[in-house]
Tab-separated table of C-alpha atoms in Angstrom:
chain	number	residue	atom	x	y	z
A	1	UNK	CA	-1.582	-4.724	10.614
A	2	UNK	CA	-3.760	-4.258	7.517
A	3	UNK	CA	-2.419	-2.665	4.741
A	4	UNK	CA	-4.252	-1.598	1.672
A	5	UNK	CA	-3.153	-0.881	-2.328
A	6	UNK	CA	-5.463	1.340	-3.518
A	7	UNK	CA	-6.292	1.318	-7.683
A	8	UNK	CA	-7.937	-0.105	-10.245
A	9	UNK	CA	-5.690	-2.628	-11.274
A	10	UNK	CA	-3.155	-1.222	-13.074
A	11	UNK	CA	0.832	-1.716	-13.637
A	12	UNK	CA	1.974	1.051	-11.023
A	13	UNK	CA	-0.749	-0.802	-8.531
A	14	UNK	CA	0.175	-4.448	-9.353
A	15	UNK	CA	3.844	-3.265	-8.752
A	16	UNK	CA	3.512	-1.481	-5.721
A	17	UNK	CA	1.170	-4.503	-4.522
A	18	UNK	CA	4.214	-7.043	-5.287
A	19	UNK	CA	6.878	-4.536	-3.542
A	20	UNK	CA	4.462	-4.498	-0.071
A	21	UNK	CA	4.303	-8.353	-0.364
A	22	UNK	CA	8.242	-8.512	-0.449
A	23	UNK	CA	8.430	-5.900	2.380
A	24	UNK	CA	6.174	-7.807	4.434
A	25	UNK	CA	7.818	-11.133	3.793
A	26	UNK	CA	11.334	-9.690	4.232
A	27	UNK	CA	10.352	-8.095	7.730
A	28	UNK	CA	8.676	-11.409	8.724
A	29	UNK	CA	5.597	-9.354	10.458
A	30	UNK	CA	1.750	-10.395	10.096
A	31	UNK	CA	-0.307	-8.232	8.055
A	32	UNK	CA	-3.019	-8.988	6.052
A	33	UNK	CA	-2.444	-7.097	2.458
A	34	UNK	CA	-5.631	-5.762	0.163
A	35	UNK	CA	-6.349	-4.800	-2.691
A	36	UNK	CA	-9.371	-1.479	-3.208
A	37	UNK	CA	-9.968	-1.803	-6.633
A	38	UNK	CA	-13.626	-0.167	-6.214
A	39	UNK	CA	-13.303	3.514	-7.194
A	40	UNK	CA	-16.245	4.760	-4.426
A	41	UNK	CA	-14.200	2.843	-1.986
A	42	UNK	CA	-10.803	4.386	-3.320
A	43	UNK	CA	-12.383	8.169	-3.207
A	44	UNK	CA	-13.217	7.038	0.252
A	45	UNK	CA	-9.491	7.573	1.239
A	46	UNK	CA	-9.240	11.163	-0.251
A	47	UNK	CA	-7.076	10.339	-2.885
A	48	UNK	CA	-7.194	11.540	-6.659
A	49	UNK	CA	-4.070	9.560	-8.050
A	50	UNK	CA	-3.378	5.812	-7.910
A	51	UNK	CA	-1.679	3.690	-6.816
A	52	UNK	CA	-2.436	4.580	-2.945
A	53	UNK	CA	-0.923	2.863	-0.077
A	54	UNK	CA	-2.608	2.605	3.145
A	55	UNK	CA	-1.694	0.824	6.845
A	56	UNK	CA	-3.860	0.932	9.274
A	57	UNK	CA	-6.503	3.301	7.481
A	58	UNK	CA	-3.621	6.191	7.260
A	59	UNK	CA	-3.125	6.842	3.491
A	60	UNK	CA	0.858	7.001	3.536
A	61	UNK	CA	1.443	7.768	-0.314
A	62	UNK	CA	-0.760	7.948	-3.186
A	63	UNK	CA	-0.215	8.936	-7.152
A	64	UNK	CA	3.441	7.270	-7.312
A	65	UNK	CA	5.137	3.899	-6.204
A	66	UNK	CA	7.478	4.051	-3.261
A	67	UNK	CA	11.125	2.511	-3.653
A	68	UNK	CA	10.971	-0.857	-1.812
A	69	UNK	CA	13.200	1.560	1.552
A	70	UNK	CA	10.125	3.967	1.482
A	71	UNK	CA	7.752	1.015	2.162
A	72	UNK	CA	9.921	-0.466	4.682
A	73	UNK	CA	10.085	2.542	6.209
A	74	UNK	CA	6.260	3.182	6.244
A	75	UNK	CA	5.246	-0.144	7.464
A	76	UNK	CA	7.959	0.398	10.154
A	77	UNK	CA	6.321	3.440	11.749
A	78	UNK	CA	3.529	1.419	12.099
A	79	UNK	CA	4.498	-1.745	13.964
């Protein structure tokens, strides 16, 4: 599984970044977690608002952060 933070950086990004790590740790599962800090690269994904999460190249939110459940749930779907 490859999951993806979209954004340039800032505090919503860094957070949501640190909330997907602890998901991922807590579930025990292998993915490999990115950071797209490269605004072409972000557009790429259709997105206008940051922070973006994507797994598996499916944008799953984008313009808020998640509660810690909602990524749980998300990455769930996906395993």
């Amino acid at each position: 599984m490859v999951i993806k933070i979209l954004g340039a950086g800032c505090k919503n990004c860094e957070k949501l970044y640190n909330l997907t790590n602890e998901v991922v740790n807590e579930l025990g599962i292998e993915a490999e977690i990115k950071k797209v800090t490269e605004f072409k690269d972000i557009l790429s994904y259709g997105i206008m608002k940051t922070p973006g999460l994507v797994i598996d190249e499916k944008v799953v939110v984008s313009g808020r952060v998640p509660s810690k459940n909602e990524i749980k749930d998300f990455i769930q779907k996906y395993l």
